Amino acid sequence: MNQVQVHSLFTNFDIDLFKAGKHFRLYEKLGAHLTEVNGVKGVYFAVWAPAARSVSVVGDFNYWIQGEHQLNVRWDGSGIWEGFIPGIDRGTRYKYKIQSNNGGIITEKADPFALFCEHPPQTASVIWDLEYKWKDKKWMDTRKDKNGLDKPFSVYEVHLGSWRRNAEGKFLTYVEMADELVAYVKETGFTHVEFMPVMEYPYDPSWGYQLVGYFAPTSRFGKPQDFMLLVDKLHQAGVGVILDWVPSHFPEDAHGLGFFDGSNLYEHPDRRKGFHPDWKSLVFNYGRNEVRSFLISNAIFWLHQYHVDGLRVDAVASMLYLDYSRKDGEWEPNIYGGLENLDTISFLKDFNEAVYAAFPEVQTIAEESTSFPMVSRPTYIGGLGFGMKWMMGWMHDTLQYFKKEPIYRRYHQNDITFSMTYAFTENFMLPLSHDEVVYGKHSILGRMPGDEWQRFANLRLLYGYMFTHPGTKLLFMGAEFGQSGEWNFENSLDWHLLQFGYHQGIKKCITDLNTLYKNHPALYEKQFHADGFEWINYTDNENSVLTYIRKGLNAKDDLIVVANFTPVVHENYRIGLPTKGKLVEVFNSDNTEYGGSGVLASKPIKIDKQSWNFRDYSAALTLPPLGVAVYKIS
C-alpha cells in the first residue's frame, strides 16, 4: 500500500515557467522539503523524471524497499513526480528509485535538489533544512560598494581541503575555517575569497569540478549551516565570497544526474554535444528549457540562500565552442555553419540576466580562455553579460616573460607590453590560479630564474606589476607567501616556510600591495577603462624598464609606476611626467622588509622643468633591481 499523500507546492504558473526555462527558484519547489500537512509533520518530495514509469522514495524509513513510497505523477505533462510522506524528519537518508519507460531500466539516484549529502564515498541524500540566523546585515546592506567594477577586487583563491590541515593531517571543518581562514584573509588584506567548488562531489582528485550535489555544500567539512557560518564570518570581517560554479559538465556516477530517469534528461542526447572528451564527463543540454531552469535556479540558490557575492563560471570556452577538444568528424556545425554553440550562448545570456536582475550587487566572472567577443559586455548590446572575464592571455605572456633570465628579457619586451593592446576590450581579472601551479608547471616562485635572492625579487616584481596593471586580481593560496613546491590537493600548504625571512617578505609584500590597491583610487576607479592607464615609456627594451601612469577620477590621485625587470640598479634614470611638483614613493618591492636590497626613495624627488618622453616635466630616479616602485605626485 502506497503511504504517500497527495500534496503539491507547484502552481500552474510554476509549471509554465519551468517548461519555458524561466523558473529560477526551483529549489523552493523541487527536492525534499520539511513541512506539515493537515497538522502532520513530514517531508514533501518532488523530482523531475518525465521518462519514468514509477518513482519511489527509498531510505532509512522504509529499509530502502522500492514501491513502499511511490510518488504521484502530475497530470500536466511536466514530468514531475511528487507527494508528502508523513513522519520523516531531518537527518533521514534517501534516494529516488526510478523505473523507466525506456525498456524498464531502473536507476537509483540522489536527489538533484538535495540540501545535504552523505560524506563520500557514501552517496545518499539527506533530509535537511536551511534554518540559520545570519549576522551579516551590515555587509549585505553595503556590499554593492564592495563588489562594484570601480572598487578594489583582490581575490584569494582557496581549495578548502588543502589550505590548512590539523595536526593529524585531517581537513579543517567549515567552523574551524571560520576562525583560521577568516583571520588570515583579513590579515593579508584580500577583499574577496573564491572557493573552488564547494558543491558535493564524489572524487577528491577532481578538486570539486565533477559535481553530483549541486545544491549541497560538501559534507567533507561539515553541515550546510556550518558553511553558512563561514560565509557569515567572512562577511562580518568585510570579505566577499565568490564560489566556483560548474555548469559545463557533470560526472557519469551512477547516483548522479546522468541517464537520470533512464533517458538523457540533463545531458545532451547527441554525444558530440553531450560528452566532454577532456574530462570524460557529460555536458548539459542547454537547449532544454527545464535544464536551463535547473542551472539558473542553482546559481540563484547560492546567491540567495548562502549570501554569496559572486560566481566564477568554470570552463566557459568548453561550453561556447562545438569543436572544443574535438577532432574533425566529432562535432557538428550550428545551423549557420559556425562552430559556436548557440544554445550555450542563449543560456549564458539568460543566466547573467537572471542573476543581475535578482542580485545587481554581485558579480559573475567567466573563466574564458579564447578571443570570444564581448564576454563581459551587457546582453542588450550583444554581449554574454558577465561582470568580468579572466585575462588568460596576460597570465600566459607574463609567466613566460618572467621565466626568462633577465639578460634575455630585452628581446621579449613585447611579451610584457602586449596585454595593453587589448586590456580594455573586456572587464579583465588577472588570474594566477590553481591551474598554474600543477601538472609539472612548478609553483609561481618555482618559475622565477636566478639565485635565491633573484627568485624572490622576481616574484615581488611580478606581484607589483600585477597589482599596478589594469584589472582586478586573483591569487591562488600559497602564492602569497612564496610556496616552493607545486600544489598538492592531498596535503596542506607548506606553512612551515613562513619561518624563513624571504617567505615572510613575500607575505608582507602582498599585504602591502592589497593595502596599496585599496587605498589608491587610481588603481581601481578606472581599472576597466582606457583613460585609467597611460604609458610613459614602453620602448626601453635595452634596459627592460616599463613606466606608466594609473589614473583615477581625480588627477591628484594619479600614480606613477616604474618597473625594472633586470637586477641592474639604474641611477639617474629619467622619466617624463605630466606636471610639476615632487614624487613621493608609496610602494617599493625592493623594501628590506620584503627581503629586498633597500634601493628606496626615502625622500621626495624633485620634478624638473625638463622635457622627456614627450612631456614637459621629468624626474631622475634610482630604479631598484628587479623591482617595481610606485610614486604619487605631490
XYZ file of C-alpha atoms in Angstrom:
634
model
C 0.000 0.000 0.000
C 1.380 3.352 -1.027
C 1.916 5.583 2.001
C 2.377 8.827 0.050
C -0.259 11.555 0.412
C -1.234 13.803 -2.482
C 0.314 17.226 -1.962
C 1.968 19.863 -4.142
C 3.931 23.078 -3.816
C 3.537 23.849 -7.534
C 1.085 26.282 -9.047
C 0.115 26.253 -12.701
C 2.305 29.330 -13.132
C 5.281 27.432 -11.668
C 4.794 24.690 -14.226
C 4.503 27.150 -17.102
C 7.723 28.864 -16.019
C 9.506 25.524 -15.626
C 8.511 24.364 -19.101
C 9.556 27.717 -20.562
C 13.001 27.597 -18.920
C 12.158 30.693 -16.855
C 11.661 29.272 -13.341
C 14.722 30.424 -11.435
C 13.712 29.395 -7.892
C 13.038 25.714 -8.477
C 14.772 24.846 -5.211
C 11.690 26.196 -3.440
C 9.562 23.543 -5.175
C 11.637 20.538 -6.293
C 13.623 18.443 -3.819
C 12.746 17.386 -0.279
C 11.034 19.948 1.972
C 10.252 19.541 5.661
C 6.652 20.638 6.029
C 3.360 19.998 7.782
C 0.189 18.785 6.074
C -3.107 18.704 7.971
C -1.257 19.020 11.256
C 1.126 16.144 10.493
C 4.849 16.751 10.098
C 6.796 15.085 7.323
C 8.536 15.716 4.018
C 7.213 16.807 0.631
C 9.194 15.266 -2.237
C 9.235 16.426 -5.851
C 11.506 15.213 -8.643
C 11.600 15.740 -12.401
C 11.623 12.382 -14.218
C 9.477 12.573 -17.392
C 10.662 9.209 -18.770
C 9.729 7.361 -15.573
C 7.035 4.696 -15.271
C 7.233 4.930 -11.485
C 9.255 6.806 -8.879
C 9.703 5.593 -5.302
C 11.379 7.312 -2.402
C 13.643 4.794 -0.671
C 15.565 5.401 2.519
C 16.151 4.664 6.161
C 12.444 4.960 6.909
C 11.403 2.050 4.631
C 14.541 -0.108 4.637
C 15.304 1.074 1.075
C 12.487 -1.020 -0.358
C 11.200 0.042 -3.762
C 7.458 0.607 -4.078
C 6.726 1.304 -0.418
C 6.505 5.051 -1.029
C 5.643 5.738 -4.655
C 5.304 9.364 -5.725
C 2.409 10.603 -7.868
C 2.981 11.926 -11.359
C 1.464 15.303 -12.176
C -1.296 15.416 -14.790
C 0.122 18.436 -16.658
C 2.860 16.763 -18.683
C 5.638 18.433 -16.694
C 7.234 15.090 -15.836
C 7.265 15.968 -12.137
C 6.569 13.296 -9.528
C 5.557 14.458 -6.062
C 3.923 13.629 -2.751
C 4.003 14.036 1.013
C 5.380 11.317 3.302
C 4.452 11.804 6.972
C 6.741 11.043 9.878
C 10.085 11.648 8.162
C 12.417 14.069 9.882
C 15.654 15.979 9.399
C 18.697 13.743 9.011
C 16.907 10.917 7.195
C 18.841 9.416 4.279
C 17.012 8.841 0.999
C 17.219 8.341 -2.774
C 14.828 8.039 -5.687
C 14.269 4.597 -7.209
C 13.146 5.202 -10.774
C 11.693 2.627 -13.154
C 11.886 3.964 -16.668
C 9.541 3.663 -19.603
C 12.736 3.180 -21.565
C 12.983 -0.634 -21.553
C 12.134 -0.867 -17.865
C 15.564 0.427 -16.853
C 15.822 1.002 -13.091
C 18.024 3.752 -11.663
C 18.692 4.755 -8.056
C 19.525 8.426 -7.844
C 20.481 11.035 -5.302
C 18.126 13.989 -5.207
C 19.321 16.664 -7.687
C 17.964 19.307 -5.279
C 19.219 17.756 -2.035
C 20.372 20.312 0.515
C 22.788 17.893 2.179
C 24.523 14.657 1.162
C 26.264 11.796 2.859
C 30.021 12.002 3.242
C 31.634 10.433 0.152
C 32.060 7.630 -0.753
C 28.523 7.206 0.628
C 26.024 8.532 -1.898
C 22.611 9.076 -0.306
C 20.867 12.419 0.024
C 19.954 13.666 3.494
C 16.771 15.455 4.559
C 17.820 18.883 5.795
C 16.766 22.490 6.151
C 18.492 25.845 5.746
C 17.484 27.440 9.024
C 20.198 29.870 10.082
C 20.301 33.251 11.788
C 22.538 35.462 9.680
C 24.581 38.218 11.301
C 25.955 39.879 8.147
C 23.289 42.542 7.628
C 25.862 45.327 7.584
C 27.739 43.611 4.753
C 24.616 42.738 2.784
C 23.308 46.290 3.043
C 26.554 47.798 1.755
C 28.096 45.110 -0.437
C 27.238 46.961 -3.628
C 30.015 49.342 -2.634
C 32.403 46.409 -2.139
C 31.602 44.433 -5.303
C 31.406 47.220 -7.879
C 33.511 47.216 -11.028
C 35.016 50.502 -9.869
C 36.072 49.088 -6.494
C 39.210 47.190 -5.378
C 38.696 43.495 -6.088
C 41.557 41.316 -4.851
C 40.666 37.626 -4.683
C 42.278 34.851 -2.634
C 41.507 31.508 -4.319
C 41.107 28.656 -1.842
C 40.801 24.879 -2.033
C 39.122 24.012 1.244
C 40.633 20.538 1.533
C 44.259 21.634 1.335
C 44.517 25.211 2.576
C 45.467 24.018 6.014
C 45.080 20.726 7.861
C 45.158 19.933 11.543
C 47.927 18.159 13.471
C 46.519 14.753 12.460
C 46.514 15.725 8.779
C 42.707 15.920 8.636
C 40.583 18.560 6.933
C 39.737 21.708 8.788
C 35.974 21.993 9.194
C 33.903 24.914 7.980
C 33.674 26.010 11.618
C 37.458 25.899 12.070
C 37.876 27.762 8.800
C 35.507 30.420 10.134
C 38.216 31.248 12.660
C 41.511 30.490 10.937
C 40.826 31.371 7.284
C 38.837 34.492 8.093
C 41.595 35.842 10.348
C 44.252 35.080 7.724
C 42.395 36.725 4.838
C 41.699 39.785 6.940
C 45.384 39.956 7.936
C 46.663 39.736 4.356
C 44.147 42.256 3.077
C 42.339 40.428 0.276
C 38.901 41.852 -0.465
C 37.339 38.537 -1.534
C 37.772 34.798 -1.128
C 36.996 32.466 -4.019
C 36.268 28.881 -3.060
C 36.976 26.151 -5.557
C 33.729 24.149 -5.860
C 32.066 23.511 -2.504
C 29.083 21.671 -4.014
C 29.070 17.950 -3.222
C 31.408 15.871 -5.382
C 32.352 12.176 -5.143
C 36.005 12.190 -6.246
C 38.694 14.139 -4.371
C 41.173 14.306 -7.307
C 38.569 16.233 -9.317
C 39.165 19.143 -6.874
C 35.397 19.551 -6.808
C 34.871 20.136 -10.527
C 32.801 16.935 -11.011
C 29.580 17.693 -9.154
C 26.679 15.494 -8.119
C 25.096 17.594 -5.347
C 24.550 20.980 -6.978
C 22.542 22.375 -4.052
C 24.551 20.866 -1.191
C 27.838 22.136 0.258
C 30.132 19.141 0.570
C 29.748 17.215 3.821
C 33.531 16.691 3.967
C 33.841 19.821 6.100
C 30.535 19.937 7.940
C 26.852 20.698 7.609
C 25.150 23.367 5.466
C 24.761 25.681 8.451
C 28.492 25.346 9.124
C 29.241 26.619 5.621
C 26.781 29.450 6.207
C 28.761 30.317 9.335
C 31.967 30.520 7.274
C 30.341 32.864 4.752
C 28.789 34.857 7.585
C 32.123 35.286 9.386
C 33.859 36.374 6.188
C 31.168 38.982 5.644
C 31.433 40.209 9.213
C 35.173 40.642 8.569
C 34.413 42.706 5.458
C 35.417 39.978 2.984
C 33.291 38.955 -0.005
C 32.699 35.354 -1.060
C 32.861 34.013 -4.618
C 32.034 30.414 -5.492
C 33.339 28.420 -8.422
C 30.262 27.263 -10.333
C 30.369 24.390 -12.829
C 27.503 24.405 -15.346
C 29.792 22.997 -18.036
C 29.793 19.266 -17.280
C 28.986 16.599 -14.678
C 30.204 13.045 -13.973
C 28.575 9.771 -15.015
C 28.466 8.404 -11.444
C 25.504 6.047 -11.026
C 23.825 8.197 -8.365
C 24.294 11.475 -10.241
C 22.405 13.351 -12.954
C 23.485 11.159 -15.857
C 20.793 8.996 -17.502
C 18.647 10.100 -14.588
C 15.280 8.568 -15.453
C 16.583 6.071 -17.976
C 16.862 8.806 -20.594
C 19.230 11.629 -21.484
C 17.433 14.008 -19.164
C 20.054 16.548 -18.123
C 22.745 15.713 -20.694
C 22.528 16.372 -24.424
C 21.425 13.151 -26.211
C 23.930 13.663 -29.057
C 27.312 12.518 -27.677
C 29.021 15.077 -29.906
C 27.403 17.720 -27.713
C 26.682 15.693 -24.586
C 30.076 14.205 -23.706
C 33.271 16.046 -22.856
C 36.373 14.189 -24.103
C 38.828 16.038 -21.816
C 37.089 15.280 -18.540
C 35.207 12.115 -19.577
C 32.031 13.693 -18.282
C 28.574 14.615 -19.523
C 27.562 18.015 -20.878
C 24.253 19.680 -20.051
C 21.616 20.083 -22.731
C 21.499 23.891 -22.774
C 18.703 23.874 -25.337
C 16.283 22.069 -22.999
C 14.191 24.568 -21.076
C 13.871 22.517 -17.900
C 17.658 22.084 -17.736
C 18.113 25.842 -18.087
C 15.698 26.326 -15.182
C 17.679 23.816 -13.121
C 21.038 25.510 -13.754
C 19.910 29.102 -13.331
C 17.967 28.139 -10.202
C 21.172 26.644 -8.860
C 23.071 29.867 -9.441
C 20.334 31.906 -7.773
C 20.207 29.421 -4.881
C 23.781 30.102 -3.737
C 23.335 33.847 -4.046
C 20.013 33.765 -2.223
C 20.365 31.081 0.453
C 24.090 31.386 1.171
C 24.532 35.166 0.677
C 27.290 34.571 -1.889
C 28.703 37.698 -3.580
C 29.717 36.274 -6.936
C 30.018 33.224 -9.165
C 33.119 32.355 -11.154
C 31.839 30.218 -14.028
C 34.191 27.384 -14.894
C 35.273 26.284 -18.380
C 33.150 28.746 -20.363
C 35.225 28.207 -23.507
C 34.367 24.495 -23.482
C 30.686 25.456 -23.437
C 30.865 28.059 -26.197
C 32.507 26.038 -28.954
C 31.087 22.912 -30.561
C 34.577 21.813 -31.647
C 36.248 22.342 -28.252
C 38.765 19.463 -27.788
C 37.075 17.574 -30.610
C 38.620 16.282 -33.809
C 37.165 16.547 -37.283
C 34.044 14.423 -37.502
C 33.463 14.591 -33.743
C 31.385 17.761 -33.887
C 28.614 19.255 -35.991
C 28.406 22.928 -37.039
C 25.497 25.070 -35.908
C 22.617 25.970 -38.237
C 24.681 28.817 -39.701
C 27.695 26.621 -40.363
C 29.644 28.075 -37.445
C 31.393 26.456 -34.517
C 29.640 28.395 -31.739
C 27.136 26.568 -29.539
C 24.079 28.776 -29.974
C 22.186 27.095 -27.133
C 25.057 27.860 -24.748
C 25.211 31.493 -25.820
C 21.481 31.862 -25.211
C 21.745 30.085 -21.850
C 24.640 32.218 -20.595
C 22.789 35.393 -21.526
C 19.700 34.178 -19.654
C 21.864 33.194 -16.671
C 23.533 36.591 -16.391
C 20.293 38.498 -16.919
C 18.590 36.451 -14.190
C 21.474 36.851 -11.735
C 21.862 40.598 -12.165
C 18.099 41.168 -12.132
C 17.791 39.413 -8.771
C 21.137 40.486 -7.301
C 22.500 43.610 -9.033
C 25.173 43.959 -6.341
C 27.008 40.686 -7.160
C 29.451 39.745 -9.923
C 29.654 36.878 -12.393
C 33.141 36.056 -13.669
C 33.885 33.962 -16.743
C 36.853 31.631 -16.999
C 37.016 32.027 -20.766
C 40.353 31.472 -22.490
C 39.640 32.418 -26.096
C 39.018 35.636 -28.009
C 35.249 35.143 -27.989
C 33.962 38.735 -28.153
C 32.013 40.721 -25.571
C 32.029 38.144 -22.786
C 31.827 40.901 -20.160
C 29.570 43.235 -22.077
C 25.807 43.668 -21.462
C 23.404 41.364 -23.254
C 21.420 44.320 -24.618
C 24.349 45.219 -26.886
C 25.046 41.603 -27.831
C 27.388 40.546 -25.023
C 27.185 37.475 -22.811
C 26.527 39.662 -19.778
C 29.311 38.620 -17.388
C 30.719 41.180 -14.983
C 34.328 40.118 -15.559
C 36.448 37.711 -17.581
C 39.745 36.031 -16.679
C 42.657 37.547 -18.641
C 44.299 34.279 -19.648
C 46.497 35.941 -22.288
C 48.044 38.238 -19.690
C 48.690 35.281 -17.396
C 50.373 33.209 -20.099
C 52.514 36.008 -21.578
C 53.564 37.336 -18.172
C 54.637 33.983 -16.770
C 56.529 33.182 -19.983
C 58.329 36.508 -19.730
C 59.265 36.065 -16.080
C 60.671 32.576 -16.723
C 63.380 34.108 -18.884
C 66.732 35.114 -17.437
C 66.777 38.929 -17.137
C 69.616 39.216 -19.648
C 67.268 37.907 -22.376
C 64.229 39.984 -21.451
C 65.308 42.864 -23.694
C 64.397 40.660 -26.657
C 60.906 39.974 -25.331
C 59.630 43.409 -24.303
C 56.547 42.890 -26.452
C 55.534 39.886 -24.318
C 55.145 42.046 -21.238
C 53.509 45.008 -23.003
C 51.182 43.148 -25.389
C 48.363 42.859 -22.841
C 47.797 46.605 -23.026
C 46.756 46.332 -26.685
C 43.548 44.556 -25.634
C 43.313 45.267 -21.887
C 40.094 47.251 -22.210
C 38.201 45.054 -24.669
C 36.752 43.217 -21.643
C 36.459 43.735 -17.889
C 39.510 41.618 -17.133
C 40.545 39.865 -13.940
C 44.256 38.964 -13.765
C 44.448 35.334 -12.596
C 47.370 33.446 -11.105
C 45.160 30.488 -10.295
C 45.429 26.870 -9.174
C 45.795 25.758 -12.797
C 49.194 27.480 -12.975
C 50.780 25.505 -10.112
C 50.029 21.877 -11.048
C 50.976 19.194 -13.564
C 54.671 19.993 -13.746
C 54.279 23.733 -14.239
C 56.019 24.435 -10.890
C 54.867 26.935 -8.304
C 54.847 30.634 -9.203
C 58.084 31.027 -7.233
C 59.481 27.937 -8.962
C 59.155 29.669 -12.336
C 61.405 32.533 -11.326
C 65.034 32.419 -12.615
C 68.277 33.231 -10.807
C 69.693 32.601 -7.360
C 67.549 32.674 -4.251
C 67.594 36.453 -3.887
C 66.730 36.976 -7.535
C 63.884 34.436 -7.480
C 62.177 36.200 -4.590
C 62.895 39.641 -6.083
C 61.351 38.484 -9.365
C 58.292 37.228 -7.504
C 57.828 40.548 -5.714
C 58.301 42.328 -9.042
C 55.661 40.097 -10.654
C 53.170 40.888 -7.920
C 53.946 44.604 -8.037
C 53.430 44.609 -11.796
C 50.196 42.607 -11.389
C 48.714 44.944 -8.788
C 49.509 48.060 -10.826
C 48.292 46.590 -14.140
C 44.671 47.459 -15.010
C 42.136 44.866 -13.933
C 41.072 43.026 -10.798
C 43.361 40.431 -9.191
C 43.243 36.746 -8.264
C 45.977 34.815 -6.452
C 45.854 31.129 -5.563
C 46.565 30.185 -1.961
C 50.224 29.668 -1.143
C 51.400 32.118 -3.773
C 51.025 34.915 -1.229
C 53.958 33.568 0.804
C 56.002 32.009 -1.991
C 55.016 28.341 -1.840
C 58.061 26.485 -3.161
C 56.530 23.286 -4.470
C 53.550 22.613 -6.683
C 50.117 22.491 -5.141
C 49.031 19.042 -3.940
C 45.328 18.740 -3.126
C 46.075 15.913 -0.683
C 48.322 17.985 1.582
C 48.276 21.244 3.472
C 50.111 24.255 2.116
C 53.750 24.485 3.253
C 53.060 26.830 6.150
C 56.414 25.968 7.724
C 58.061 28.158 5.053
C 56.883 31.233 6.920
C 59.660 30.709 9.443
C 62.062 31.929 6.737
C 62.654 35.604 6.025
C 62.163 35.600 2.269
C 58.764 33.912 2.577
C 57.742 36.295 5.343
C 58.785 39.089 2.987
C 56.538 37.852 0.172
C 53.573 37.717 2.542
C 54.335 41.225 3.798
C 54.693 42.427 0.201
C 51.286 41.010 -0.789
C 49.701 42.507 2.326
C 51.095 45.928 1.440
C 50.055 45.572 -2.204
C 46.500 44.827 -1.098
C 46.640 47.937 1.070
C 48.052 49.973 -1.826
C 45.303 48.724 -4.129
C 42.528 49.539 -1.649
C 43.895 52.916 -0.589
C 44.642 54.414 -4.009
C 41.607 55.078 -6.236
C 43.839 55.361 -9.323
C 44.291 51.574 -9.157
C 40.595 50.702 -9.216
C 38.265 53.553 -10.203
C 39.062 53.176 -13.922
C 40.546 49.677 -13.893
C 38.405 48.681 -16.901
C 38.699 51.936 -18.849
C 41.413 53.031 -21.266
C 41.550 56.505 -19.755
C 42.672 54.939 -16.488
C 46.061 53.997 -17.978
C 48.758 55.902 -19.848
C 52.175 54.762 -20.974
C 55.139 56.960 -20.153
C 57.583 54.684 -21.967
C 57.187 51.084 -23.098
C 60.043 51.054 -25.658
C 63.100 50.886 -23.361
C 63.773 47.243 -24.116
C 67.554 47.731 -23.714
C 67.077 48.310 -20.003
C 63.902 46.202 -19.713
C 62.087 49.056 -17.977
C 58.412 49.985 -18.155
C 56.953 53.271 -16.937
C 53.264 54.138 -16.870
C 50.569 56.179 -15.132
C 47.470 54.813 -13.412
C 44.669 57.345 -13.296
C 41.655 57.829 -11.078
C 38.665 60.109 -11.354
C 40.691 62.902 -9.786
C 44.119 63.779 -11.241
C 45.542 64.295 -7.751
C 45.137 60.534 -7.174
C 47.253 59.502 -10.188
C 50.141 57.103 -9.586
C 53.444 56.776 -11.460
C 54.714 53.200 -11.816
C 58.282 52.234 -12.748
C 59.192 48.563 -13.220
C 62.786 47.382 -13.701
C 62.876 43.793 -14.964
C 66.658 43.370 -14.566
C 68.891 43.044 -11.475
C 70.799 46.189 -12.508
C 70.331 49.314 -10.392
C 69.704 52.209 -12.770
C 70.797 55.567 -11.340
C 69.678 58.887 -12.768
C 67.021 57.141 -14.826
C 64.867 59.949 -16.201
C 61.156 59.593 -16.877
C 58.725 62.098 -18.362
C 55.954 63.401 -16.135
C 52.702 65.283 -16.752
C 53.096 68.056 -14.175
C 55.419 69.802 -11.774
C 55.830 69.025 -8.073
C 57.550 66.189 -6.242
C 57.436 62.407 -6.469
C 56.681 60.641 -3.206
C 57.286 56.897 -3.139
C 54.265 54.960 -1.830
C 55.452 51.409 -2.602
C 58.739 49.717 -3.493
C 59.088 45.949 -3.910
C 62.812 46.231 -3.049
C 61.995 47.185 0.539
C 64.226 45.361 3.051
C 61.042 44.395 4.941
C 60.226 42.199 1.957
C 63.742 40.768 1.621
C 64.873 43.394 -0.892
C 68.137 45.292 -1.108
C 66.681 48.582 0.084
C 67.085 50.784 -3.006
C 64.296 53.130 -1.939
C 63.423 56.773 -2.401
C 63.406 57.793 1.241
C 62.882 61.462 0.372
C 60.598 63.203 -2.135
C 62.129 63.513 -5.612
C 62.083 66.898 -7.302
C 60.350 67.115 -10.668
C 62.343 69.208 -13.158
C 61.131 71.539 -15.895
C 62.918 69.361 -18.447
C 61.090 67.714 -21.319
C 61.393 63.935 -21.581
C 59.328 61.157 -23.112
C 57.351 63.844 -24.999
C 56.329 65.528 -21.736
C 57.195 68.958 -20.363
C 58.415 67.704 -16.991
C 60.651 64.877 -15.828
C 62.499 63.448 -12.843
C 65.671 61.429 -12.375
C 65.132 58.222 -10.384
C 67.206 55.410 -8.972
C 65.492 52.204 -10.066
C 65.586 49.233 -7.669
C 66.934 45.940 -9.034
C 64.210 43.527 -10.151
C 61.797 45.927 -8.566
C 58.693 47.996 -9.070
C 58.308 51.415 -7.455
C 55.091 53.404 -7.229
C 55.027 57.179 -6.765
C 52.468 59.859 -6.163
C 52.907 63.451 -7.321
C 52.566 65.980 -4.514
